[in-house]
Amino acid sequence: MGAGQTTGRRRAVPWVMLALWIGVLAIASPFAAKLADVQRDRVTDYLPAGADSTQVAEIQTRMPGGETTELVLVYHRDGGLTAADRATADRQVRRIAGEHELTGTPQGVPSRDGTTLMYPVTSNEPGDDEDLRTEFVDDIRETARSTGGLTVQVGGPGAVSADSAKVYDSLDGPLLYTTVAVVAVLLILIYRSPVLWLVPLAVAGIADYLSMGVAYGLNQAFGTTVSGASTGIMTILVFGAGTDYALLIVARYREELRRIERPYDAMRAALRGCGPAVLASSGTVAAGLLCLLAADLNSNRGMGPLGTVGVLCALAAMLTLLPAVLVLLGRRVFWPIVPGYGSTPKERRSLFSAMGSSAGRRPVTVLVTGAVALGALALGALNLPGDLKQEDSFVDRPESVTAMLTLAEAYPERSSQPITVMAPAGRADATLEAATATEGVESARIGRTGDGWTEVSVTASAPPQTDAETRTIERLRDTLDGSYVGGPSAQQIDLEKTNARDQKVVVPIVLLSVLLILVALLRSLVAPLMLVAAVVAVWGASLGIGGLVFGPLFGFEGTDPALGLLSFVFLVALGVDYGIFLMHRMREESLGGAEPAAAALTALRTTGGVIASAGLVLAATFAVLMNMGLVSLVQLGFVIAVGVLLDTFLVRTYLVTSASVALGRKVWWPGRMAQAPQPAPLVREPERV
């Protein structure tokens, strides 16, 4: 091939790649715009697939009028309700009954101390439409207003669901804008260039838009659950992981531009050098997330495919679109610090050189000290608060939760939250009789009938989500053969049990899949085991730090049951990323003839800055979740952000490096690199006669 043809190809390839991406976005655009239409945050989207409570919720949606919206109107005055207060309550409730289609006539239930009057309100008017349900609750709140010292609150499962939906609806805009702003600021500080930071940020935005289109396609083709939490995590992964890959590629590209004259050739060399590490790291994250398909909890199982879509879209964009744009812009994109051909970067002792030196001098001491520190931090997990209750799931208590607390104080002798039993239509009377006779049940009544089922509403004598109510629900499930027992409290029980089951199933699968990928990449058994042990230690320490701050500092009353599993999957998959970056460079140096200790220290010196930058970006993107309104998202964002920082500045820099120095060539066992090179045989000259 002639020189002219080669030059022409260099010029054409980036433009062709750019044109391909324009075509891809044109195809994906109509689907991306529809993702919000299929996003669901219904109860069944966050419940175990096969649980009793899920069956109850699904049967309710098939009954006449669809899913029931259950509310409780709470009228309260500290000094005791007056006759005028009761008249106001009666007037407001009659107006609500006249404006909406209610199931039955609401009857007031006074508290024993005379301070509170509650009206259970049930309606099928909103059906299964989340937006209509939220509008219905807002209309009720507009009518049931506080006045003259009389406090009026709207609570109940329907109100909690509406308040939760508002939080999830608010995630899309603020989450995206905050994530983009955080990544932009960090890229400006990292690159110290007025132009360069725009390139990876714009490419990440394009990848995010593509991921929305692919996520919609998955939903339509396979029925993949799309929830507010899963789409939020997908966006964070696109910007967090995508920016990490961009940092590694740009750093290697800058390095190659000093050795190679043409940007196209420099980029090819950069991708050959760091491409395998980027592919392996993204493959690890994708494999770890796909393991969530083994979960029984719908929300967790749906998060796996969507998170994988985010990572793979980010990978595709950073390996194809980013290089094309950088090549087209040429060296000037790095202004004002332009890497000139043949130039050498200014030599200066970096922080990571100093860290490597300390780890290299006393590797065993550093390793033991770090391991003890992580173990001590992990003990903080013993201080994690118990399972998160429904009323504690919001960062700022909405009206629905305040109403629940008022009811719990005013009616300590009974539950204000019904237990829903779905009985076969032919056994409704027998089920009602058996439920009424069950220990812990105060009353029971028959509600709707349809689709072969009869709805029985059961009131427990114990307050909601207490040990006594839990025992009542378990007795009902043991007694009522052929029936399903659900409702908010039953859902909470099923969530806790299923999360415990999912953790036992998913965690081993994640560990095995990640380990196999590392073995294939590093062609070793010791190095992968070392990396996996390191990220598991980071996970334990991060949960421990959470245990030290969630209650005392943040004031959280409980821990999300899914926190352990989700934080494990993300920290193991994402944490191994940085181990791959470090160990891949270490292997490259070893293949080049460097001694084990020198290879480890060189790898840390050359990749430490990139890993630190990538860790800061990833931690900051997950920390954005701490600004959301749900305790579960705040806890997940905190644990992952802390874990990434621990992994970046302690485990990768000190522990993995010191372990590699201490093990020497054994770190590559049983591969060929574990063997010491054989000295060249002496060649004796023949004796002259």
XYZ file of C-alpha atoms in Angstrom:
689
model
C 0.000 0.000 0.000
C 1.395 3.398 -0.975
C 2.015 6.308 1.363
C -0.872 8.274 -0.176
C -3.306 5.434 0.393
C -2.156 5.061 4.006
C -2.583 8.780 4.656
C -6.021 8.711 3.080
C -7.085 5.848 5.300
C -5.876 7.677 8.384
C -8.022 10.648 7.451
C -11.075 8.595 6.471
C -11.395 6.211 9.433
C -12.296 8.836 12.090
C -14.870 10.433 9.777
C -16.418 7.043 8.985
C -16.637 6.274 12.703
C -18.282 9.641 13.333
C -20.808 8.979 10.566
C -21.599 5.537 11.996
C -22.365 7.034 15.394
C -24.652 9.628 13.861
C -26.539 6.770 12.197
C -26.723 4.774 15.423
C -28.106 7.764 17.330
C -30.670 8.421 14.612
C -31.927 4.850 14.999
C -31.848 4.900 18.822
C -33.418 8.341 19.258
C -37.113 7.347 18.909
C -36.634 4.505 21.402
C -34.672 6.586 23.930
C -37.515 9.106 24.040
C -39.938 6.326 25.037
C -37.975 4.985 28.021
C -39.826 7.225 30.487
C -43.121 5.767 29.242
C -42.188 2.232 30.345
C -40.584 3.209 33.649
C -42.622 1.724 36.477
C -42.281 2.174 40.215
C -45.244 0.075 41.265
C -45.164 -2.141 44.314
C -44.769 -5.254 42.162
C -41.660 -3.799 40.522
C -39.850 -3.862 43.872
C -41.155 -7.174 45.205
C -39.941 -10.789 44.954
C -41.291 -12.475 41.852
C -42.843 -15.465 43.624
C -43.795 -14.063 47.029
C -47.306 -14.119 48.507
C -47.436 -10.319 48.673
C -46.538 -10.067 44.980
C -49.334 -12.460 44.069
C -51.793 -10.340 46.059
C -50.708 -7.139 44.279
C -50.947 -8.776 40.853
C -54.396 -10.256 41.543
C -55.578 -6.817 42.691
C -54.622 -5.329 39.324
C -56.800 -7.939 37.543
C -59.874 -7.365 39.687
C -62.689 -4.993 38.634
C -61.371 -1.437 38.701
C -57.771 -2.593 38.853
C -55.477 -2.044 41.803
C -57.085 -0.616 44.951
C -55.799 2.653 46.384
C -56.067 2.562 50.170
C -55.793 5.776 52.167
C -56.348 6.849 55.762
C -57.530 10.376 56.581
C -56.175 11.368 59.996
C -57.807 14.230 61.940
C -55.856 15.175 65.059
C -55.762 17.840 67.755
C -53.311 17.557 70.664
C -55.754 18.774 73.289
C -58.586 16.578 72.047
C -61.009 16.885 69.134
C -63.905 19.320 69.497
C -67.440 18.991 68.133
C -66.497 21.517 65.434
C -63.481 19.349 64.490
C -65.713 16.306 64.051
C -68.146 18.334 61.967
C -65.263 19.547 59.779
C -64.016 15.984 59.321
C -67.501 14.729 58.434
C -67.990 17.545 55.932
C -64.634 16.962 54.204
C -65.132 13.197 54.014
C -68.629 13.603 52.525
C -67.214 15.985 49.916
C -64.494 13.453 49.029
C -67.125 10.704 48.707
C -69.144 12.934 46.401
C -66.211 13.835 44.154
C -64.611 10.380 43.869
C -65.723 6.792 43.378
C -65.048 5.174 46.737
C -65.495 1.541 47.760
C -68.083 1.768 50.510
C -68.846 4.700 52.798
C -65.899 5.827 54.975
C -66.621 5.409 58.689
C -64.702 7.362 61.326
C -62.832 5.440 64.016
C -62.067 7.585 67.110
C -59.011 6.994 69.268
C -59.457 6.107 72.935
C -57.827 9.337 74.116
C -60.123 11.469 71.947
C -57.297 13.242 70.101
C -57.621 11.508 66.743
C -60.242 10.423 64.266
C -59.306 8.258 61.299
C -61.304 7.482 58.159
C -60.151 4.535 56.017
C -60.777 5.428 52.351
C -60.610 2.882 49.530
C -61.049 3.500 45.809
C -60.496 1.802 42.465
C -60.804 5.097 40.602
C -57.095 5.509 39.692
C -56.764 1.859 38.621
C -53.214 0.805 37.743
C -52.094 4.183 36.407
C -49.366 5.640 38.647
C -49.941 9.206 37.483
C -53.677 8.957 38.117
C -53.024 7.488 41.548
C -50.764 10.407 42.444
C -53.378 12.883 41.159
C -56.052 11.085 43.202
C -53.991 11.399 46.406
C -53.257 15.067 45.672
C -56.977 15.757 45.154
C -57.811 14.119 48.488
C -55.140 16.210 50.196
C -56.490 19.349 48.576
C -59.928 18.650 50.070
C -58.797 17.337 53.470
C -57.091 20.483 54.740
C -55.885 21.457 58.198
C -57.766 24.380 59.760
C -57.885 26.280 63.031
C -55.426 24.068 64.883
C -56.967 20.863 63.548
C -54.263 18.807 61.816
C -55.362 16.749 58.813
C -53.012 14.225 57.231
C -53.509 11.717 54.412
C -51.667 8.450 54.959
C -52.036 4.782 54.135
C -50.370 2.563 51.510
C -51.730 4.595 48.580
C -50.319 7.838 49.975
C -46.935 6.239 50.659
C -46.880 4.898 47.098
C -47.729 8.343 45.694
C -45.013 10.031 47.773
C -42.486 7.408 46.648
C -43.477 7.939 43.006
C -42.828 11.674 43.383
C -39.316 10.952 44.660
C -38.578 8.593 41.753
C -40.002 11.084 39.248
C -37.646 13.703 40.609
C -34.604 11.474 40.064
C -34.312 11.790 36.292
C -33.594 15.481 35.895
C -31.625 16.307 39.079
C -29.664 13.058 38.954
C -28.528 13.619 35.363
C -27.730 17.318 35.798
C -25.863 16.788 39.062
C -23.874 13.872 37.642
C -22.861 15.872 34.554
C -21.861 18.866 36.683
C -19.755 16.767 39.060
C -17.962 14.957 36.223
C -17.356 18.240 34.377
C -15.734 19.894 37.404
C -13.498 16.896 38.073
C -12.410 16.613 34.418
C -11.497 20.307 34.328
C -9.363 19.862 37.452
C -7.766 16.658 36.121
C -6.970 17.837 32.582
C -6.336 21.540 33.304
C -7.497 22.270 29.790
C -10.383 24.495 28.636
C -11.264 22.098 25.802
C -10.193 18.522 26.542
C -12.739 17.902 29.337
C -15.604 18.521 26.942
C -14.719 15.565 24.731
C -15.148 12.638 27.201
C -18.118 14.377 28.812
C -19.913 14.786 25.471
C -19.122 11.205 24.472
C -20.475 9.965 27.819
C -23.665 11.949 27.220
C -24.076 10.302 23.810
C -23.490 6.885 25.397
C -26.140 7.645 28.013
C -28.665 8.541 25.309
C -27.851 5.326 23.453
C -28.260 3.295 26.631
C -31.773 4.711 27.065
C -32.733 3.440 23.613
C -31.245 -0.002 24.260
C -32.949 -0.196 27.675
C -36.292 0.506 26.023
C -35.577 -2.247 23.504
C -34.854 -4.727 26.308
C -38.122 -3.829 27.964
C -40.097 -4.380 24.782
C -38.300 -7.566 23.757
C -37.884 -9.333 27.104
C -40.099 -7.452 29.563
C -37.094 -6.223 31.563
C -38.204 -4.216 34.595
C -37.431 -0.510 34.175
C -37.649 1.406 37.450
C -36.532 4.808 38.643
C -33.689 3.262 40.639
C -32.399 1.108 37.758
C -32.424 3.957 35.207
C -30.656 6.204 37.726
C -27.947 3.595 38.324
C -27.606 3.121 34.555
C -26.915 6.841 34.076
C -24.359 6.874 36.891
C -22.558 3.862 35.424
C -22.428 5.429 31.955
C -20.813 8.610 33.242
C -18.745 7.007 36.008
C -17.384 3.936 34.250
C -17.295 5.676 30.851
C -15.217 8.539 32.208
C -12.881 6.016 33.845
C -12.262 4.354 30.493
C -11.772 7.749 28.871
C -9.167 8.743 31.475
C -7.151 5.597 30.813
C -7.341 5.955 27.024
C -6.500 9.665 27.024
C -3.568 9.149 29.392
C -2.108 6.416 27.198
C -2.816 8.467 24.040
C -0.947 11.450 25.513
C 1.974 9.143 26.297
C 2.046 7.755 22.742
C 1.838 11.234 21.139
C 5.279 11.983 22.566
C 6.697 8.894 20.808
C 4.660 8.816 17.578
C 4.266 11.685 15.150
C 0.785 11.142 13.696
C -2.259 11.232 16.034
C -3.936 8.341 14.170
C -0.922 6.063 14.707
C -0.546 7.240 18.301
C -4.171 6.382 19.017
C -3.771 2.924 17.468
C -0.787 2.304 19.729
C -2.712 3.608 22.749
C -5.661 1.315 22.088
C -3.350 -1.670 21.591
C -1.720 -0.886 24.926
C -4.725 -0.170 27.130
C -7.545 -1.703 25.093
C -7.304 -5.183 26.662
C -7.463 -3.693 30.171
C -10.504 -1.561 29.278
C -12.251 -4.537 27.660
C -11.505 -6.793 30.621
C -12.596 -4.218 33.177
C -15.883 -3.528 31.392
C -16.418 -7.260 30.937
C -15.931 -7.747 34.660
C -18.487 -5.076 35.532
C -20.970 -6.420 32.974
C -20.537 -10.000 34.192
C -20.967 -8.952 37.816
C -24.128 -6.990 37.075
C -25.631 -9.756 34.949
C -25.331 -12.041 37.965
C -28.236 -10.046 39.405
C -30.445 -11.970 36.979
C -30.218 -14.785 39.529
C -31.958 -12.565 42.105
C -35.617 -13.152 42.930
C -36.297 -9.507 43.767
C -37.733 -7.796 40.685
C -35.936 -4.488 41.250
C -32.539 -6.178 41.677
C -33.059 -8.479 38.703
C -34.021 -5.539 36.485
C -31.040 -3.491 37.629
C -28.602 -6.094 36.286
C -29.442 -5.814 32.570
C -29.866 -2.027 32.665
C -26.555 -1.548 34.471
C -24.892 -3.837 31.933
C -26.393 -1.806 29.085
C -24.948 1.357 30.610
C -21.451 -0.114 30.939
C -21.394 -1.626 27.436
C -22.714 1.546 25.782
C -20.046 3.530 27.620
C -17.403 1.017 26.488
C -18.497 1.168 22.853
C -18.477 4.967 22.843
C -15.102 5.286 24.553
C -13.373 2.728 22.322
C -14.747 4.073 19.027
C -16.263 7.558 19.171
C -13.808 9.062 21.669
C -10.688 8.007 19.688
C -12.226 9.291 16.439
C -12.989 12.720 17.923
C -9.567 13.004 19.572
C -7.771 12.099 16.329
C -9.811 14.620 14.346
C -9.041 17.380 16.852
C -5.324 16.521 16.878
C -2.768 17.574 19.438
C -4.365 20.988 19.951
C -7.138 19.425 22.037
C -4.585 19.165 24.899
C -3.877 22.920 24.913
C -2.237 24.527 26.840
C -0.136 21.446 27.806
C 0.362 19.990 24.327
C 2.350 16.699 24.134
C 4.815 17.455 21.367
C 6.353 14.716 19.235
C 9.741 13.748 20.684
C 9.185 15.725 23.879
C 9.569 14.275 27.347
C 7.275 15.084 30.250
C 8.727 17.085 33.108
C 10.250 14.716 35.626
C 8.872 15.161 39.100
C 8.442 12.864 42.050
C 4.763 12.008 42.201
C 2.697 11.038 45.195
C 2.386 7.525 43.810
C 6.142 7.173 43.450
C 6.433 7.986 47.147
C 3.663 5.511 47.999
C 5.315 2.842 45.902
C 8.651 3.428 47.569
C 7.187 2.994 51.046
C 5.313 -0.141 49.964
C 8.458 -1.473 48.295
C 10.708 -0.993 51.339
C 8.518 -2.835 53.860
C 5.910 -4.722 51.841
C 4.917 -7.218 54.543
C 4.554 -4.513 57.209
C 2.422 -2.363 54.906
C 0.288 -5.351 53.913
C -0.384 -6.486 57.474
C -1.109 -2.944 58.690
C -3.564 -2.314 55.862
C -5.311 -5.646 56.364
C -5.729 -4.966 60.086
C -7.122 -1.487 59.355
C -9.688 -2.864 56.892
C -10.660 -5.604 59.340
C -11.150 -3.071 62.139
C -13.345 -0.894 59.921
C -15.416 -3.923 58.894
C -16.396 -4.451 62.550
C -18.481 -1.286 62.244
C -20.996 -3.324 60.216
C -22.122 -4.812 63.531
C -23.488 -1.341 64.319
C -25.702 -1.144 61.227
C -29.304 -0.354 62.230
C -31.946 -3.041 61.675
C -34.006 -3.487 58.531
C -35.499 -0.292 57.153
C -39.198 0.145 57.872
C -41.597 1.853 55.497
C -41.956 4.971 57.640
C -38.166 5.395 57.776
C -37.534 5.016 54.040
C -37.623 8.754 53.203
C -34.847 11.226 53.987
C -37.427 13.944 54.678
C -40.668 12.593 56.108
C -43.585 13.185 53.736
C -47.160 13.602 54.917
C -47.938 9.912 54.470
C -45.241 8.898 56.958
C -46.214 11.600 59.448
C -49.776 10.279 59.300
C -48.560 6.742 60.045
C -46.658 7.978 63.108
C -49.704 9.886 64.351
C -51.834 6.743 63.991
C -49.272 4.560 65.761
C -49.314 6.899 68.765
C -53.095 7.409 68.842
C -54.050 3.765 68.218
C -51.418 1.651 70.012
C -53.939 -1.159 70.494
C -54.611 -1.820 66.789
C -53.132 -1.705 63.332
C -53.901 1.230 61.058
C -52.633 -0.679 58.018
C -54.719 -3.558 56.625
C -53.419 -7.023 55.835
C -54.859 -8.117 52.488
C -55.808 -11.741 51.964
C -56.709 -13.054 48.509
C -58.916 -16.144 48.839
C -60.393 -18.321 46.075
C -63.910 -17.039 45.456
C -65.530 -20.330 46.504
C -63.787 -20.290 49.878
C -64.362 -16.671 50.853
C -66.617 -17.370 53.863
C -64.378 -20.114 55.222
C -61.329 -17.868 54.801
C -63.085 -15.020 56.593
C -63.985 -17.302 59.493
C -60.473 -18.746 59.738
C -58.864 -15.317 59.546
C -61.129 -13.912 62.265
C -60.241 -16.824 64.535
C -56.482 -16.389 64.032
C -54.555 -15.169 67.061
C -53.564 -11.515 66.720
C -56.435 -10.588 64.371
C -58.815 -7.890 65.616
C -61.303 -7.954 62.742
C -61.786 -9.062 59.141
C -64.238 -8.206 56.374
C -64.904 -9.271 52.787
C -64.137 -6.713 50.097
C -64.157 -7.051 46.318
C -64.711 -10.187 44.343
C -63.515 -10.797 40.828
C -61.304 -12.875 38.521
C -61.956 -15.950 40.685
C -60.697 -14.308 43.866
C -62.198 -12.567 46.886
C -60.366 -9.813 48.739
C -60.466 -10.097 52.530
C -59.239 -7.108 54.539
C -57.757 -8.126 57.902
C -56.936 -5.764 60.772
C -54.269 -6.927 63.207
C -54.343 -6.004 66.870
C -50.646 -5.035 66.784
C -49.184 -1.846 65.232
C -47.742 -2.107 61.688
C -44.309 -3.662 61.119
C -43.840 -4.869 64.678
C -42.774 -8.340 65.780
C -46.317 -9.032 66.970
C -47.842 -8.124 63.589
C -45.203 -10.227 61.811
C -46.224 -13.253 63.888
C -49.881 -12.603 62.987
C -49.048 -12.528 59.254
C -47.081 -15.770 59.561
C -50.002 -17.429 61.389
C -52.372 -16.331 58.613
C -50.064 -17.803 55.979
C -49.831 -21.073 57.890
C -53.590 -21.258 58.464
C -55.134 -20.052 55.199
C -54.269 -22.792 52.700
C -54.788 -21.789 49.079
C -54.890 -18.085 49.909
C -52.265 -15.371 49.525
C -51.441 -12.930 52.335
C -50.159 -9.500 51.294
C -50.301 -5.813 52.063
C -47.507 -3.364 53.033
C -46.311 -5.229 56.143
C -46.312 -8.590 54.354
C -44.377 -6.994 51.519
C -41.715 -5.839 53.969
C -41.389 -9.358 55.378
C -41.033 -10.823 51.882
C -38.451 -8.191 50.937
C -36.254 -9.036 53.908
C -36.455 -12.792 53.330
C -35.825 -12.510 49.598
C -32.851 -10.189 50.003
C -31.279 -12.691 52.389
C -31.906 -15.464 49.842
C -30.583 -13.401 46.917
C -27.388 -12.583 48.783
C -26.649 -16.274 49.353
C -27.235 -17.065 45.675
C -25.812 -14.050 43.839
C -22.627 -13.389 45.849
C -20.917 -16.728 44.986
C -21.888 -16.341 41.321
C -20.376 -12.839 41.211
C -17.148 -13.999 42.827
C -16.788 -16.955 40.477
C -17.504 -14.978 37.289
C -15.113 -12.169 38.224
C -12.416 -14.660 39.189
C -12.682 -16.505 35.868
C -12.354 -13.274 33.876
C -9.282 -12.262 35.864
C -7.676 -15.683 35.406
C -8.211 -15.462 31.650
C -6.798 -11.932 31.462
C -3.816 -12.236 33.813
C -3.057 -15.927 33.055
C -2.478 -16.506 36.712
C -4.331 -17.851 39.737
C -2.580 -15.999 42.561
C -3.059 -12.470 41.164
C -6.827 -12.895 40.594
C -7.313 -14.356 44.077
C -5.379 -11.423 45.513
C -7.533 -8.871 43.672
C -10.816 -10.559 44.636
C -9.770 -10.797 48.299
C -8.881 -7.095 48.212
C -12.258 -5.949 46.871
C -14.154 -8.170 49.328
C -12.156 -6.564 52.152
C -13.043 -3.120 50.783
C -16.725 -4.072 50.729
C -16.630 -5.160 54.368
C -14.803 -1.994 55.442
C -17.244 0.223 53.527
C -20.249 -1.387 55.185
C -18.460 -0.955 58.504
C -18.014 2.768 57.926
C -21.690 2.920 57.017
C -22.512 1.281 60.336
C -20.515 3.960 62.146
C -22.298 6.905 60.495
C -25.792 5.857 59.343
C -27.372 6.028 62.789
C -25.174 8.431 64.784
C -24.458 10.946 61.992
C -27.255 10.630 59.407
C -29.982 9.659 61.851
C -31.187 6.702 59.793
C -33.459 4.339 61.723
C -32.822 1.317 59.528
C -30.726 -0.261 56.772
C -32.110 -1.077 53.341
C -32.308 -4.906 53.082
C -30.814 -4.775 49.567
C -27.781 -2.699 50.602
C -25.472 -5.652 51.272
C -26.096 -7.374 47.946
C -26.112 -4.306 45.683
C -23.053 -2.727 47.288
C -21.209 -6.052 47.009
C -21.985 -6.436 43.303
C -20.984 -2.874 42.463
C -17.864 -2.708 44.640
C -16.512 -6.073 43.535
C -17.178 -5.435 39.847
C -16.034 -1.797 39.825
C -13.187 -2.301 42.295
C -11.626 -5.042 40.212
C -11.505 -2.467 37.382
C -8.660 -0.625 39.034
C -6.898 -3.848 39.893
C -7.027 -4.773 36.215
C -5.532 -1.412 35.193
C -2.668 -1.877 37.679
C -1.977 -5.588 37.166
C -2.221 -5.369 33.366
C 0.484 -2.677 33.353
C 2.535 -4.715 35.824
C 2.322 -7.724 33.533
C 3.298 -5.569 30.566
C 6.387 -4.344 32.424
C 7.294 -7.886 33.484
C 7.042 -9.129 29.912
C 9.402 -6.302 28.995
C 12.055 -7.792 31.264
C 11.540 -5.797 34.489
C 12.102 -7.545 37.809
C 8.902 -8.190 39.855
C 9.456 -5.387 42.385
C 10.443 -2.899 39.691
C 7.453 -3.907 37.546
C 5.052 -3.347 40.460
C 6.487 0.065 41.304
C 6.600 1.174 37.666
C 2.979 0.098 37.188
C 1.928 2.119 40.227
C 3.918 5.165 39.123
C 2.515 5.143 35.574
C -1.111 4.231 36.354
C -1.496 5.655 39.866
C -2.529 9.103 38.700
C -5.050 7.710 36.221
C -6.490 5.295 38.795
C -6.762 8.106 41.350
C -8.544 10.361 38.857
C -10.864 7.557 37.785
C -11.614 6.657 41.400
C -12.478 10.244 42.272
C -14.837 10.506 39.297
C -16.551 7.199 40.032
C -16.895 7.945 43.753
C -18.298 11.400 42.993
C -20.897 10.047 40.563
C -22.191 7.511 43.082
C -22.094 10.164 45.806
C -24.704 12.036 43.753
C -27.200 9.424 45.021
C -26.737 10.868 48.507
C -28.651 13.937 47.359
C -31.757 11.887 46.508
C -34.805 11.626 48.762
C -34.793 7.907 49.594
C -32.705 6.424 52.395
C -31.978 3.299 50.312
C -30.334 5.381 47.564
C -28.402 7.519 50.048
C -27.019 4.431 51.766
C -26.083 2.748 48.493
C -24.379 5.885 47.171
C -22.436 6.382 50.417
C -21.164 2.803 50.720
C -20.067 2.600 47.070
C -18.422 6.052 47.101
C -16.496 5.243 50.300
C -15.558 1.819 48.946
C -14.212 3.245 45.682
C -12.089 5.774 47.594
C -10.732 3.079 49.906
C -9.966 0.906 46.923
C -8.270 3.736 45.039
C -6.091 5.266 47.730
C -5.421 2.360 50.086
C -5.922 -1.027 48.487
C -4.547 -0.392 44.966
C -1.711 1.907 45.940
C -0.501 0.189 49.082
C -1.910 -3.282 49.610
C -1.923 -4.707 46.077
C 1.461 -3.142 45.331
C 3.041 -4.368 48.584
C 1.539 -7.848 48.105
C 2.944 -7.971 44.567
C 6.393 -6.933 45.789
C 6.285 -9.469 48.639
C 5.174 -12.333 46.379
C 7.568 -11.510 43.575
C 7.189 -13.846 40.616
C 4.817 -16.056 42.598
C 2.072 -13.523 41.902
C 1.908 -14.929 38.349
C 1.713 -18.589 39.448
C 1.155 -21.021 37.783
C 1.790 -19.133 34.557
C 5.037 -19.000 32.647
C 5.967 -15.643 34.182
C 6.190 -17.254 37.639
C 9.403 -18.941 36.568
C 12.682 -17.099 36.978
C 14.397 -16.492 33.632
C 17.147 -18.986 32.946
C 20.594 -17.478 32.511
C 21.991 -17.745 29.027
C 24.374 -20.747 28.740
C 28.083 -19.971 28.583
C 29.537 -20.617 25.169
C 33.069 -21.928 25.482
C 35.436 -21.187 22.678
C 37.153 -24.300 21.361
C 40.704 -24.755 22.546
C 43.294 -23.975 19.987
C 45.709 -26.694 19.218
